[in-house]
PDB file of C-alpha atoms in Angstrom:
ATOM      1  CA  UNK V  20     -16.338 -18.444  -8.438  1.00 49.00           C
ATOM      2  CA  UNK V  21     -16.368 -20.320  -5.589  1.00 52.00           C
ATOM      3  CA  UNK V  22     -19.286 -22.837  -5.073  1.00 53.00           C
ATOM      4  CA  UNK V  23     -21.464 -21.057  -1.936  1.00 59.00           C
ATOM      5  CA  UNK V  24     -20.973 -22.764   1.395  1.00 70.00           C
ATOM      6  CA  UNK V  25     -23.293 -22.354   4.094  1.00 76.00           C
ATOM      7  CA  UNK V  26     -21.932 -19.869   7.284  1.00 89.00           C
ATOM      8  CA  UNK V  27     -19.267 -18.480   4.949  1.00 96.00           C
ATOM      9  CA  UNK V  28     -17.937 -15.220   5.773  1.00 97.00           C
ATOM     10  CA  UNK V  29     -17.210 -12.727   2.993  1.00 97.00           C
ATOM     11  CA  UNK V  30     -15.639  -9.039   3.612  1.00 97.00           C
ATOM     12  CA  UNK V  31     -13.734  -5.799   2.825  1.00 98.00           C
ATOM     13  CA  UNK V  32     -11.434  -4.206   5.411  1.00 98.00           C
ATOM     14  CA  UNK V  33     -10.034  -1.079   4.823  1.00 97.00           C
ATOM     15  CA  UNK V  34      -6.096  -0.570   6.579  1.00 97.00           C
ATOM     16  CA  UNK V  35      -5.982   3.286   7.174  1.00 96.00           C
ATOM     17  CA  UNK V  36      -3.828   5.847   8.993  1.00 94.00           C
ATOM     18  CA  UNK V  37      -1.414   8.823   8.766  1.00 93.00           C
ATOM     19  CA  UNK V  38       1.758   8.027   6.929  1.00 91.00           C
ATOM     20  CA  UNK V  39       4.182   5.640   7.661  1.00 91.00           C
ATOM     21  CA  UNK V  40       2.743   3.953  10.112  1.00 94.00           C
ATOM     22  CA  UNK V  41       3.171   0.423   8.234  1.00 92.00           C
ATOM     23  CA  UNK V  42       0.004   0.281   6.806  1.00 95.00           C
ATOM     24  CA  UNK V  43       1.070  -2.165   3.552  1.00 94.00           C
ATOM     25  CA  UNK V  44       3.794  -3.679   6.041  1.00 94.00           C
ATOM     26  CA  UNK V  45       0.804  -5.157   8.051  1.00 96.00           C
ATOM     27  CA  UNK V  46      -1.324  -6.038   4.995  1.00 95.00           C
ATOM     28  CA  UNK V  47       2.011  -7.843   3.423  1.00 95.00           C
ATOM     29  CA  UNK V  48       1.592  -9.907   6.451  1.00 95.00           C
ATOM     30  CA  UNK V  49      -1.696 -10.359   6.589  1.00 95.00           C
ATOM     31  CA  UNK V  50      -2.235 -11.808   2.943  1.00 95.00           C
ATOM     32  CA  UNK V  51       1.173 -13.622   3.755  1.00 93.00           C
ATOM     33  CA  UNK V  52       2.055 -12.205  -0.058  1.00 91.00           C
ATOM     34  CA  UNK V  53       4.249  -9.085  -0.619  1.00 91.00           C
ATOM     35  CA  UNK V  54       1.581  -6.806  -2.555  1.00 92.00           C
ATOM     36  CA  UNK V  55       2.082  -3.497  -1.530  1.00 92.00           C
ATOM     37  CA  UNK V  56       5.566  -1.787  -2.119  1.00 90.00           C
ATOM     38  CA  UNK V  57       7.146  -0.303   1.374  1.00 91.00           C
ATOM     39  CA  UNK V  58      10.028   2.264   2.143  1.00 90.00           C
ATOM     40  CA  UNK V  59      10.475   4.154   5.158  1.00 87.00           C
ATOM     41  CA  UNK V  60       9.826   7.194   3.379  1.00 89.00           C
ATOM     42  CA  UNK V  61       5.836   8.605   3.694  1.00 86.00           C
ATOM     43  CA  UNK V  62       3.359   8.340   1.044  1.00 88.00           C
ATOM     44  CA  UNK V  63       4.580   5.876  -0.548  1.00 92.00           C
ATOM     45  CA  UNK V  64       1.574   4.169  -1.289  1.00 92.00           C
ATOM     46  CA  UNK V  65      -0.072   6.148  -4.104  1.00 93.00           C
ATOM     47  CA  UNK V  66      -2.993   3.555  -4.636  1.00 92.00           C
ATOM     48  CA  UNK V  67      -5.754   1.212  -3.732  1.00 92.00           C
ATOM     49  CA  UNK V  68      -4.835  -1.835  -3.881  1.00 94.00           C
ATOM     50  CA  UNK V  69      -6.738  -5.256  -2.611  1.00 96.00           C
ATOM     51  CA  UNK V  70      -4.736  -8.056  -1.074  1.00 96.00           C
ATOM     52  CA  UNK V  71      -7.034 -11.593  -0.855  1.00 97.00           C
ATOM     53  CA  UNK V  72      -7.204 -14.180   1.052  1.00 97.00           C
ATOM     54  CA  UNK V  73      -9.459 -17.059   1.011  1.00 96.00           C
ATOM     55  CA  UNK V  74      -9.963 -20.170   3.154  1.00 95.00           C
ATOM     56  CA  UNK V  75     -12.611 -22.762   3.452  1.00 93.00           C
ATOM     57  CA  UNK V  76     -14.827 -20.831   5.133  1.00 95.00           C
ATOM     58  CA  UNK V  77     -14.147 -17.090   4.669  1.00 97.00           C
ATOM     59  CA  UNK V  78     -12.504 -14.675   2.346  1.00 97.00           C
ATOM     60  CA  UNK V  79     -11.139 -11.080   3.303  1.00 98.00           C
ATOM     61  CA  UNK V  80     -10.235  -8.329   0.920  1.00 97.00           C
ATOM     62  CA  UNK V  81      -8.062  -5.932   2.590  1.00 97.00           C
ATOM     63  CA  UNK V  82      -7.512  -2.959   0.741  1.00 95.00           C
ATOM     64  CA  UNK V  83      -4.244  -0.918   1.602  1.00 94.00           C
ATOM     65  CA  UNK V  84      -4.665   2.903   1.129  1.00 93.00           C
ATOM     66  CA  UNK V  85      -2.437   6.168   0.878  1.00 93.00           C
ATOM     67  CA  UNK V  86      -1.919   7.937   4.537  1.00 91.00           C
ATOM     68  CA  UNK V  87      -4.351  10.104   5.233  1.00 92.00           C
ATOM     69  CA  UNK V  88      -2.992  14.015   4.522  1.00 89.00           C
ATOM     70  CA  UNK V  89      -4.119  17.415   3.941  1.00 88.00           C
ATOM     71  CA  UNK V  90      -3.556  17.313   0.375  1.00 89.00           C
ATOM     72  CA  UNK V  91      -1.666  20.240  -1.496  1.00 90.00           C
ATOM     73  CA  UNK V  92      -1.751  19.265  -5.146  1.00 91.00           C
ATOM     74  CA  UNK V  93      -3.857  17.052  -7.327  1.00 93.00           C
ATOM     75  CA  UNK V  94      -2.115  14.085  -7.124  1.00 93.00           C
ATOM     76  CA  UNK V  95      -2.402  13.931  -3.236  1.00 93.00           C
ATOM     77  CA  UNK V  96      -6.226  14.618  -3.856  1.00 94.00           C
ATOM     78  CA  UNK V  97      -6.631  11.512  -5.708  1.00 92.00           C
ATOM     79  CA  UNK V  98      -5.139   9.540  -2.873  1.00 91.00           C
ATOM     80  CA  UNK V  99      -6.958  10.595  -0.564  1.00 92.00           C
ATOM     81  CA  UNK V 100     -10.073  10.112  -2.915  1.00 92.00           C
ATOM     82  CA  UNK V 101      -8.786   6.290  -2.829  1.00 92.00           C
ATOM     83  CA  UNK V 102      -9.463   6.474   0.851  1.00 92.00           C
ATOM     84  CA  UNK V 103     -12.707   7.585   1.010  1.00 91.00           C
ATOM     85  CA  UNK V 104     -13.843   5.190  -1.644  1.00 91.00           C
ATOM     86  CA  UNK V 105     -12.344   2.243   0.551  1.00 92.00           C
ATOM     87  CA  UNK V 106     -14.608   3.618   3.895  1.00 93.00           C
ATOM     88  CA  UNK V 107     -17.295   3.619   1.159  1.00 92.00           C
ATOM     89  CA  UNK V 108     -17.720  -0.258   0.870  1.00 91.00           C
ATOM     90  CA  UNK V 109     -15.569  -1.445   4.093  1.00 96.00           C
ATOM     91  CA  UNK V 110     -17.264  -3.528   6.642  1.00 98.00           C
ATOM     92  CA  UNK V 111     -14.740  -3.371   8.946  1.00 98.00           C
ATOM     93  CA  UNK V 112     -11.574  -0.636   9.449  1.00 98.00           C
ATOM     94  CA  UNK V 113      -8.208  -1.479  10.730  1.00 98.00           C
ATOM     95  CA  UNK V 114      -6.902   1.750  11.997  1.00 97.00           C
ATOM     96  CA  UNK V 115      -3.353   2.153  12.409  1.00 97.00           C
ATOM     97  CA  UNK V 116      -0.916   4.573  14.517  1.00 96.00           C
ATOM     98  CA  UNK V 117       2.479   4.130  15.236  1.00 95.00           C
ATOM     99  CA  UNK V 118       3.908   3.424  18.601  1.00 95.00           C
ATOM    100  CA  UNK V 119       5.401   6.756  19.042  1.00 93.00           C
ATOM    101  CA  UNK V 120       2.411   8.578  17.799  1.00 95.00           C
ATOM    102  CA  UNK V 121       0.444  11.080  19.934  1.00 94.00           C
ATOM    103  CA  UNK V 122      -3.304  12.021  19.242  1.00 94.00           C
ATOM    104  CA  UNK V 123      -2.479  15.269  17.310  1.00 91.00           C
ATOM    105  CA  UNK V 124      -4.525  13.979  14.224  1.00 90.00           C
ATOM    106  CA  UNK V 125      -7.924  13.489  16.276  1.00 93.00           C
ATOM    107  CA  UNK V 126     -10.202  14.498  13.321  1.00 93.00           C
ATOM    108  CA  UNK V 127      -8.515  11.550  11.441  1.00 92.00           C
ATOM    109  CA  UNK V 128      -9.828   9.418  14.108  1.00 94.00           C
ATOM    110  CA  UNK V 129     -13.205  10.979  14.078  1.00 93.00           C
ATOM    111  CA  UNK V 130     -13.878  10.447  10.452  1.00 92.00           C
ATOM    112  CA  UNK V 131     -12.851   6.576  10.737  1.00 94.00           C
ATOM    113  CA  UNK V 132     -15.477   6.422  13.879  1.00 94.00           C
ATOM    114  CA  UNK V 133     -18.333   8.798  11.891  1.00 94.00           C
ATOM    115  CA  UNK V 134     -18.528   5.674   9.427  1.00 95.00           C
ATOM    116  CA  UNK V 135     -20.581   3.675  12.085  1.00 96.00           C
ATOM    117  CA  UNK V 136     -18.034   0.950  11.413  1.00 96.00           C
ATOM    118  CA  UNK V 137     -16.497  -1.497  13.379  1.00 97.00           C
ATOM    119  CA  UNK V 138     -13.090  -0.257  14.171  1.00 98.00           C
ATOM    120  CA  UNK V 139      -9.869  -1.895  15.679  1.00 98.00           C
ATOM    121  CA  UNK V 140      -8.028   0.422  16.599  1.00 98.00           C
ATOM    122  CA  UNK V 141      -4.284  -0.788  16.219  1.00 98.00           C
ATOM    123  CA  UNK V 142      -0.579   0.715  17.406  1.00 97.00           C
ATOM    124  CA  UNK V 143       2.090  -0.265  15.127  1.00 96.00           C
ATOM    125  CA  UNK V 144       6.053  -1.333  14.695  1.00 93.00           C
ATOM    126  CA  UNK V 145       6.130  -2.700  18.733  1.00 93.00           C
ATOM    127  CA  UNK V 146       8.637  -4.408  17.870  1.00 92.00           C
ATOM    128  CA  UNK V 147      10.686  -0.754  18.541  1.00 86.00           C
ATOM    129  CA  UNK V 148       9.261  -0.873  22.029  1.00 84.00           C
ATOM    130  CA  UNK V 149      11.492  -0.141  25.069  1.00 82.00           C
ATOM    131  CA  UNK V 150      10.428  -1.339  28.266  1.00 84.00           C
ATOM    132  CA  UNK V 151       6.556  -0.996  29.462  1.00 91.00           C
ATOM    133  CA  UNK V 152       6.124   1.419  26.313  1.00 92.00           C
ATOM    134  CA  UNK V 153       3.328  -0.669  24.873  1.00 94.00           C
ATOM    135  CA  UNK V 154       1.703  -1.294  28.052  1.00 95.00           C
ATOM    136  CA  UNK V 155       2.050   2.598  28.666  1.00 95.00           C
ATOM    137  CA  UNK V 156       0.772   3.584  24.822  1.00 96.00           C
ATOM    138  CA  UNK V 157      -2.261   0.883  24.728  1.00 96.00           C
ATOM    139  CA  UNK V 158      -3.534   3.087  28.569  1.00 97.00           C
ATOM    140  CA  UNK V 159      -2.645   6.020  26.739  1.00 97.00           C
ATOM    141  CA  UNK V 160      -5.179   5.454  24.032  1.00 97.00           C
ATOM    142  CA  UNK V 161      -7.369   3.537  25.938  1.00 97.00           C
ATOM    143  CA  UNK V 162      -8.256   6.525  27.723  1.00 97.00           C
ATOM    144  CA  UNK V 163      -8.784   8.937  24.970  1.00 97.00           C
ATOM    145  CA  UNK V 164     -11.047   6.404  22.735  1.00 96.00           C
ATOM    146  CA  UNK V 165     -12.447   3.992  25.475  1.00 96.00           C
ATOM    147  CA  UNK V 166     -15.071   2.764  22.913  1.00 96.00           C
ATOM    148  CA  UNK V 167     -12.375   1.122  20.367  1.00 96.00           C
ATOM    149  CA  UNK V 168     -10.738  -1.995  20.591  1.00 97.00           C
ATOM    150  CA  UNK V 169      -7.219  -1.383  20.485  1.00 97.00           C
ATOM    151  CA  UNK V 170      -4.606  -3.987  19.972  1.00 97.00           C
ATOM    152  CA  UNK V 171      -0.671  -3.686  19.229  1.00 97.00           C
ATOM    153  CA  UNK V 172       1.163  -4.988  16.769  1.00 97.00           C
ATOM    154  CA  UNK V 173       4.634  -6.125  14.466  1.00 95.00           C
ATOM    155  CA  UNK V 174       3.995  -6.997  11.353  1.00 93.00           C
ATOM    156  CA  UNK V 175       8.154  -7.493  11.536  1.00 91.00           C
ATOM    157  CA  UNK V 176       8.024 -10.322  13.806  1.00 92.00           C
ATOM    158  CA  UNK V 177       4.604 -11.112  14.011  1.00 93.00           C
ATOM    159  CA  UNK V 178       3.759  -9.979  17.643  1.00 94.00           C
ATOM    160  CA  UNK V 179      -0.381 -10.048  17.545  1.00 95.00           C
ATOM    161  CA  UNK V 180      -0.765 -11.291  13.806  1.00 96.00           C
ATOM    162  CA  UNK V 181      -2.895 -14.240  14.258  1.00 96.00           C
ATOM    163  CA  UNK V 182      -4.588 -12.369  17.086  1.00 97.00           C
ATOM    164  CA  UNK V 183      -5.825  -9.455  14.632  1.00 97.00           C
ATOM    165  CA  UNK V 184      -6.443 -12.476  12.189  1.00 96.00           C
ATOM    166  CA  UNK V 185      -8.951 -13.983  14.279  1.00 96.00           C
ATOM    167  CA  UNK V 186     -10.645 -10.382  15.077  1.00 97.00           C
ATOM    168  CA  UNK V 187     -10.747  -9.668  11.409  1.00 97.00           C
ATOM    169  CA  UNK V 188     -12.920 -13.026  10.410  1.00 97.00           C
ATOM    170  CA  UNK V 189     -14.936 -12.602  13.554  1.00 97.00           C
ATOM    171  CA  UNK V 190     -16.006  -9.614  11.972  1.00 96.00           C
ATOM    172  CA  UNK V 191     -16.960 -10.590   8.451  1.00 97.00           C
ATOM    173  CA  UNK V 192     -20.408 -10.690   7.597  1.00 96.00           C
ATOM    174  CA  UNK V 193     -22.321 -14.339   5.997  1.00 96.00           C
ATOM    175  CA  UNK V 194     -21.756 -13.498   2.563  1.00 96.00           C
ATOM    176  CA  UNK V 195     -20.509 -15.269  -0.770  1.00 95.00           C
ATOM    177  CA  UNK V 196     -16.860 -14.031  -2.020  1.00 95.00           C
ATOM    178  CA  UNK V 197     -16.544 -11.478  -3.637  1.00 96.00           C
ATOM    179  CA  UNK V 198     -13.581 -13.021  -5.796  1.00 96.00           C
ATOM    180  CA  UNK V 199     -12.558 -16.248  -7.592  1.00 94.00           C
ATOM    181  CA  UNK V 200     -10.717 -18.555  -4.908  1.00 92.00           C
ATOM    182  CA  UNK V 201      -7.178 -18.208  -6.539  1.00 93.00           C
ATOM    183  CA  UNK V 202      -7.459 -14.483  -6.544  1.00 94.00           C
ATOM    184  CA  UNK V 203      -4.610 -12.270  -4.273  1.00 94.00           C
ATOM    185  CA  UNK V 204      -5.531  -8.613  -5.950  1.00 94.00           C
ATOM    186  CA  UNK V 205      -7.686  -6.794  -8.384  1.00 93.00           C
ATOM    187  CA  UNK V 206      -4.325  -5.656  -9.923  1.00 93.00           C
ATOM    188  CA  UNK V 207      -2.822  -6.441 -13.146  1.00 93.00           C
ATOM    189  CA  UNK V 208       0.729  -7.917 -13.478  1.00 93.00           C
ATOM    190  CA  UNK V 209       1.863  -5.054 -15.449  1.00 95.00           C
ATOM    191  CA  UNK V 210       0.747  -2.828 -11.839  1.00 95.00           C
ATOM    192  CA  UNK V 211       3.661  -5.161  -9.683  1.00 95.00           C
ATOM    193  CA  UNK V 212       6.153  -4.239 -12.439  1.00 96.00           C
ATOM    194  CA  UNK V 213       5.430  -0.600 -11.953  1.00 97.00           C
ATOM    195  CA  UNK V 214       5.231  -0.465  -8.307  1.00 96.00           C
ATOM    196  CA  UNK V 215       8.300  -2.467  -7.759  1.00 97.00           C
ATOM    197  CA  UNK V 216      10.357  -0.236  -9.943  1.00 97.00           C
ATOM    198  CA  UNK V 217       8.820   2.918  -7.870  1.00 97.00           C
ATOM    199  CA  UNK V 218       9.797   1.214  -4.588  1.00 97.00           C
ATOM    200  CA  UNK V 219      13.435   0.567  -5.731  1.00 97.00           C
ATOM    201  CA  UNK V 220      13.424   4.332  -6.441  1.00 97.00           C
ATOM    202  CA  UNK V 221      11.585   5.000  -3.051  1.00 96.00           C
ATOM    203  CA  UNK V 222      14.854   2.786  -1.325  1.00 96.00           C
ATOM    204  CA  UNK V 223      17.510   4.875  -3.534  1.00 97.00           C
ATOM    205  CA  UNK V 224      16.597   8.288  -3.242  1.00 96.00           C
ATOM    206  CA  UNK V 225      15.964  11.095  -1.285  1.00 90.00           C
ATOM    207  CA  UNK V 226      14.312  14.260  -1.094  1.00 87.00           C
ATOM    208  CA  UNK V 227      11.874  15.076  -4.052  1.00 92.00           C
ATOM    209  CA  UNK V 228      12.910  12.287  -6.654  1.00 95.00           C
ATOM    210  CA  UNK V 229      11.220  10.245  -5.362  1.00 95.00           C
ATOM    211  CA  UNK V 230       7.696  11.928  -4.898  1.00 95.00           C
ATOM    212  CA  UNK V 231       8.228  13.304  -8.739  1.00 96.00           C
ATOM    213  CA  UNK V 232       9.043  10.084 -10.287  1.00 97.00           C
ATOM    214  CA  UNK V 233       6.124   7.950 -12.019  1.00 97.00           C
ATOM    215  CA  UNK V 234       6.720   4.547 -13.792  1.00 98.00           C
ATOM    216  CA  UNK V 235       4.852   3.451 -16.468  1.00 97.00           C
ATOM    217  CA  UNK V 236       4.691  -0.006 -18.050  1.00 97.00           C
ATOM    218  CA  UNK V 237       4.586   0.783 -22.080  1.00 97.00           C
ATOM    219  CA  UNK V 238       5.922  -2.952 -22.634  1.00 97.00           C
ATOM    220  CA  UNK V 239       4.623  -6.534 -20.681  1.00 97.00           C
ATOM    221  CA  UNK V 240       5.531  -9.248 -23.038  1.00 97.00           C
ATOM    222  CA  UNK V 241       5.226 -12.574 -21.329  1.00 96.00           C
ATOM    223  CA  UNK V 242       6.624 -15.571 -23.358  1.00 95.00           C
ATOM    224  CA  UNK V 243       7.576 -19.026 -21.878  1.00 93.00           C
ATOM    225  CA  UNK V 244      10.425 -18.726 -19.775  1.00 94.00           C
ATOM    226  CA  UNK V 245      10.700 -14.603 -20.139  1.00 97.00           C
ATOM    227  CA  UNK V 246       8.752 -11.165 -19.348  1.00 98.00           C
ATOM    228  CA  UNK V 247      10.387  -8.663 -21.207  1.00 98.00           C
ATOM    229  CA  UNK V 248       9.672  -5.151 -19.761  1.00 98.00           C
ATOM    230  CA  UNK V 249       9.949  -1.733 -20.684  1.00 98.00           C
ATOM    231  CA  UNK V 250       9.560   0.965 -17.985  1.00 98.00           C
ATOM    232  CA  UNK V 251       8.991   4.981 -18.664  1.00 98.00           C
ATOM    233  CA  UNK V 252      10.313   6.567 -15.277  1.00 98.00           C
ATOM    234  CA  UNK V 253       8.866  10.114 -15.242  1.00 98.00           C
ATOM    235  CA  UNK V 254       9.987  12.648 -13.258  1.00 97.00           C
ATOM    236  CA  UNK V 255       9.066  16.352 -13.309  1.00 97.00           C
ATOM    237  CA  UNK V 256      12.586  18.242 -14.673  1.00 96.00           C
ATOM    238  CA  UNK V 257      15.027  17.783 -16.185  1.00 96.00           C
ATOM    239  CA  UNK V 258      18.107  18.480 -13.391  1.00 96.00           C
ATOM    240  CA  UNK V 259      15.960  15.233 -11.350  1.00 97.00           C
ATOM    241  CA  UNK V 260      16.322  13.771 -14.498  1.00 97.00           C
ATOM    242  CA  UNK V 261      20.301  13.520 -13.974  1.00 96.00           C
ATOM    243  CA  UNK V 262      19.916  12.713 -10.808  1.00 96.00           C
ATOM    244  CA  UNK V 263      17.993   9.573 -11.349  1.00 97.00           C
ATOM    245  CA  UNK V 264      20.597   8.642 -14.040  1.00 97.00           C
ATOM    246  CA  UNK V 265      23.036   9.176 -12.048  1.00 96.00           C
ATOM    247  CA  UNK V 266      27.200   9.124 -12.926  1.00 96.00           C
ATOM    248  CA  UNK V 267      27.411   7.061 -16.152  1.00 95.00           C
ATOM    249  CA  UNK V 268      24.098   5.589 -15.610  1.00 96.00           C
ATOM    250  CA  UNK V 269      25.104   4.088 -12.186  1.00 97.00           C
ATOM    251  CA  UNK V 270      22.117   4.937 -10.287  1.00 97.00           C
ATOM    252  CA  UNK V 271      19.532   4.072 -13.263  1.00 97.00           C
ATOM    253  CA  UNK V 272      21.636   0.805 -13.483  1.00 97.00           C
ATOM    254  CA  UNK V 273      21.374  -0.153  -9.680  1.00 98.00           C
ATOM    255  CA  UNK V 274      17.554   0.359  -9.510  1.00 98.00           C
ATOM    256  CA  UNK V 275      17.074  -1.962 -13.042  1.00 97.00           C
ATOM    257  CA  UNK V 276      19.151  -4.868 -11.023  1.00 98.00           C
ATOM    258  CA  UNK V 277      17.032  -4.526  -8.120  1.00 98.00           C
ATOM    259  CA  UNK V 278      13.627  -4.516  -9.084  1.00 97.00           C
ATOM    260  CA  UNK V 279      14.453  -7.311 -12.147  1.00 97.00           C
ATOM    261  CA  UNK V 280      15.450  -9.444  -8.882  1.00 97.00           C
ATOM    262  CA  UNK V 281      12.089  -8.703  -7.275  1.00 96.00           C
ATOM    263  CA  UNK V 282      10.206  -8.895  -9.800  1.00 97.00           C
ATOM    264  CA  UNK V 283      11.718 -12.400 -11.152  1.00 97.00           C
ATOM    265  CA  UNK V 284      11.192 -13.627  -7.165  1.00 95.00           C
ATOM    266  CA  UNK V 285       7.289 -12.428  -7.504  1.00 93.00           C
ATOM    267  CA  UNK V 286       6.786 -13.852 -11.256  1.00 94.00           C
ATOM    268  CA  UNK V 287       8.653 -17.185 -10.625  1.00 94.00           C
ATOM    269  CA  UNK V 288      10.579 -16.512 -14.097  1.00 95.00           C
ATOM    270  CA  UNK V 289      13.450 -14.226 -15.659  1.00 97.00           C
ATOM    271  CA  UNK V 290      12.748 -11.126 -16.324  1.00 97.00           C
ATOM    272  CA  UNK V 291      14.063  -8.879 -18.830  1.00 98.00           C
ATOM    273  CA  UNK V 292      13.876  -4.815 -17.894  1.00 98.00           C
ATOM    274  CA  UNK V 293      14.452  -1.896 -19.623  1.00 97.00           C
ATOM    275  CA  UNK V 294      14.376   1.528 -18.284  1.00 97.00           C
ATOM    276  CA  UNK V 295      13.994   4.879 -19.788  1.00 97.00           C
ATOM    277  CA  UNK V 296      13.509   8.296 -17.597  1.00 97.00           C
ATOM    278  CA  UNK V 297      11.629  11.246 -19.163  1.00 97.00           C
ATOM    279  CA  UNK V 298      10.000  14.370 -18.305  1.00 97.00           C
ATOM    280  CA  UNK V 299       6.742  15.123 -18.192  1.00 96.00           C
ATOM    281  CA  UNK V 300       7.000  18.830 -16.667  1.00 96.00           C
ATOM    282  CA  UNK V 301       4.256  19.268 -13.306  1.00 95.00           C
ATOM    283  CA  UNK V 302       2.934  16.083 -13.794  1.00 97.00           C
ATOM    284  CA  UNK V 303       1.474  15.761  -9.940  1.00 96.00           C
ATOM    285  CA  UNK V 304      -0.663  18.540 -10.827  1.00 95.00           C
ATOM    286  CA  UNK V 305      -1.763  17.829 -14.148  1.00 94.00           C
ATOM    287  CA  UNK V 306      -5.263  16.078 -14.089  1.00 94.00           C
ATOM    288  CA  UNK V 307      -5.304  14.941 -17.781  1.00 94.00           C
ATOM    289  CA  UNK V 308      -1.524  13.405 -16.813  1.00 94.00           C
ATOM    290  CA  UNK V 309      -2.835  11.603 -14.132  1.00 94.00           C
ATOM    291  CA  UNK V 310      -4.990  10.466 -15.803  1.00 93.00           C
ATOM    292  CA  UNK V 311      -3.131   9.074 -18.187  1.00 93.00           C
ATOM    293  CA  UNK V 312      -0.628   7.144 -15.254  1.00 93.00           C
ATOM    294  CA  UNK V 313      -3.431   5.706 -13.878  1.00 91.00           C
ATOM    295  CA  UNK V 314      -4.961   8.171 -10.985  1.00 93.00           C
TER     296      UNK V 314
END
């Protein structure tokens, strides 16, 4: 642990919003570290995860979070239990819509502002914008929420970044951290492997393979100048199964290369990956399952 310095700033901020509005995008480029898996697909995010940073005289703990939904099956329930543990312990909320979104969510909104926490309120992916869009869009939302401070951003090319930075440690409350120095997560390495594989399937897929799919580490052996790997790629039946496979492998095949190149980028070493797909029949909706993969 750090030794304690006096004025240092110590704090959790929770990143929260519907789907696909770039919430681990913007903590990827926050924590300058890619943590968080991303697709353009929705819901990608199925977890909690803390990204770190810490400087001389603060540390910040942002914790990514699933979008906010109505949830129709148990897995989707235990996401969105992941985001009301994160308002839980937050001390300040980055709340995120994207620039083309329109307030047709507003009870989201009200729950973030019930918390009694400090809120910026922030409008995503400008870097689409057209014209006096994000002039128009920050007036727009100005006028329905006039008590939140509301800032756009691109966490693609950085528009606002070290603006929101500066807002964020303004923020944070005197406190000790909360985490060794040389911390970036609370996750394991063994988490990475799994997510990365997920977000290669995420990039590969479409329709319901990629929702139904689950990856499971059942091998992490680091040696010296290797991690071998062995992945368990779930999915829910057996025709998604094929599909995953694909011709001859082919599609199987193209994720492995993928994620081993990722994954030997984020470990600094070669990686060796296997990959095996089985079913596990329902699994979203199977608490003891879930339990088992981590939920």
């Amino acid at each position: 642990m750090m030794k304690e310095k006096k004025d240092f700033k110590a704090g959790f901020v929770t990143i929260i919003g519907r789907p696909n509005v770039g919430k681990s995008t913007l903590m990827n480029a926050l924590t300058g570290t890619k943590l968080a898996i991303t697709s353009p697909k929705a819901q990608t995010t199925r977890h909690r995860i803390f990204g770190i940073i810490t400087e001389d005289h603060y540390q910040i703990v942002y914790s990514d979070t699933p979008g906010m939904i109505d949830p129709k099956y148990k897995l989707q329930q235990q996401m969105m239990a992941y985001v009301n543990a994160s308002l839980e312990d937050a001390d300040l909320i980055l709340y995120l819509v994207a620039l083309e979104d329109k307030n047709e969510f507003p009870e989201m909104i009200e729950m973030a502002v019930r918390t009694g926490l400090p809120i910026i309120f922030l409008i995503t992916k400008v870097d689409l914008r057209k014209g006096s869009q994000v002039e128009d869009k920050v007036s727009y939302w100005k006028e329905l929420y006039p008590e939140l401070e509301i800032m756009p951003v691109s966490a693609v090319d950085g528009f606002n970044i070290p603006q929101l930075l500066d807002r964020v440690i303004e923020q944070m409350p005197i406190h000790p951290p909360y985490f060794p120095e040389d911390s970036i997560t609370d996750r394991p390495e063994k988490f990475f492997a799994s997510e990365t594989i997920r977000e290669k399937i995420f990039l590969n897929y479409d329709q319901e393979i990629p929702y139904s799919s689950e990856v499971v580490i059942a091998e992490f052996k680091e040696e010296e100048k290797i991690i071998r790997i062995l992945a368990e790629i779930y999915v829910e039946r057996d025709s998604q199964k094929g599909i995953l496979i694909g011709h001859k492998g082919s599609m199987l095949k193209k994720v492995g290369i993928e994620a081993r190149k990722d994954l030997e980028d984020f470990f600094g070493k070669q990686v060796h990956l296997q990959t095996f797909v089985k079913v596990e029949k329902d699994w979203r909706r199977n608490d003891k399952k879930l339990k088992q993969f981590g939920y």
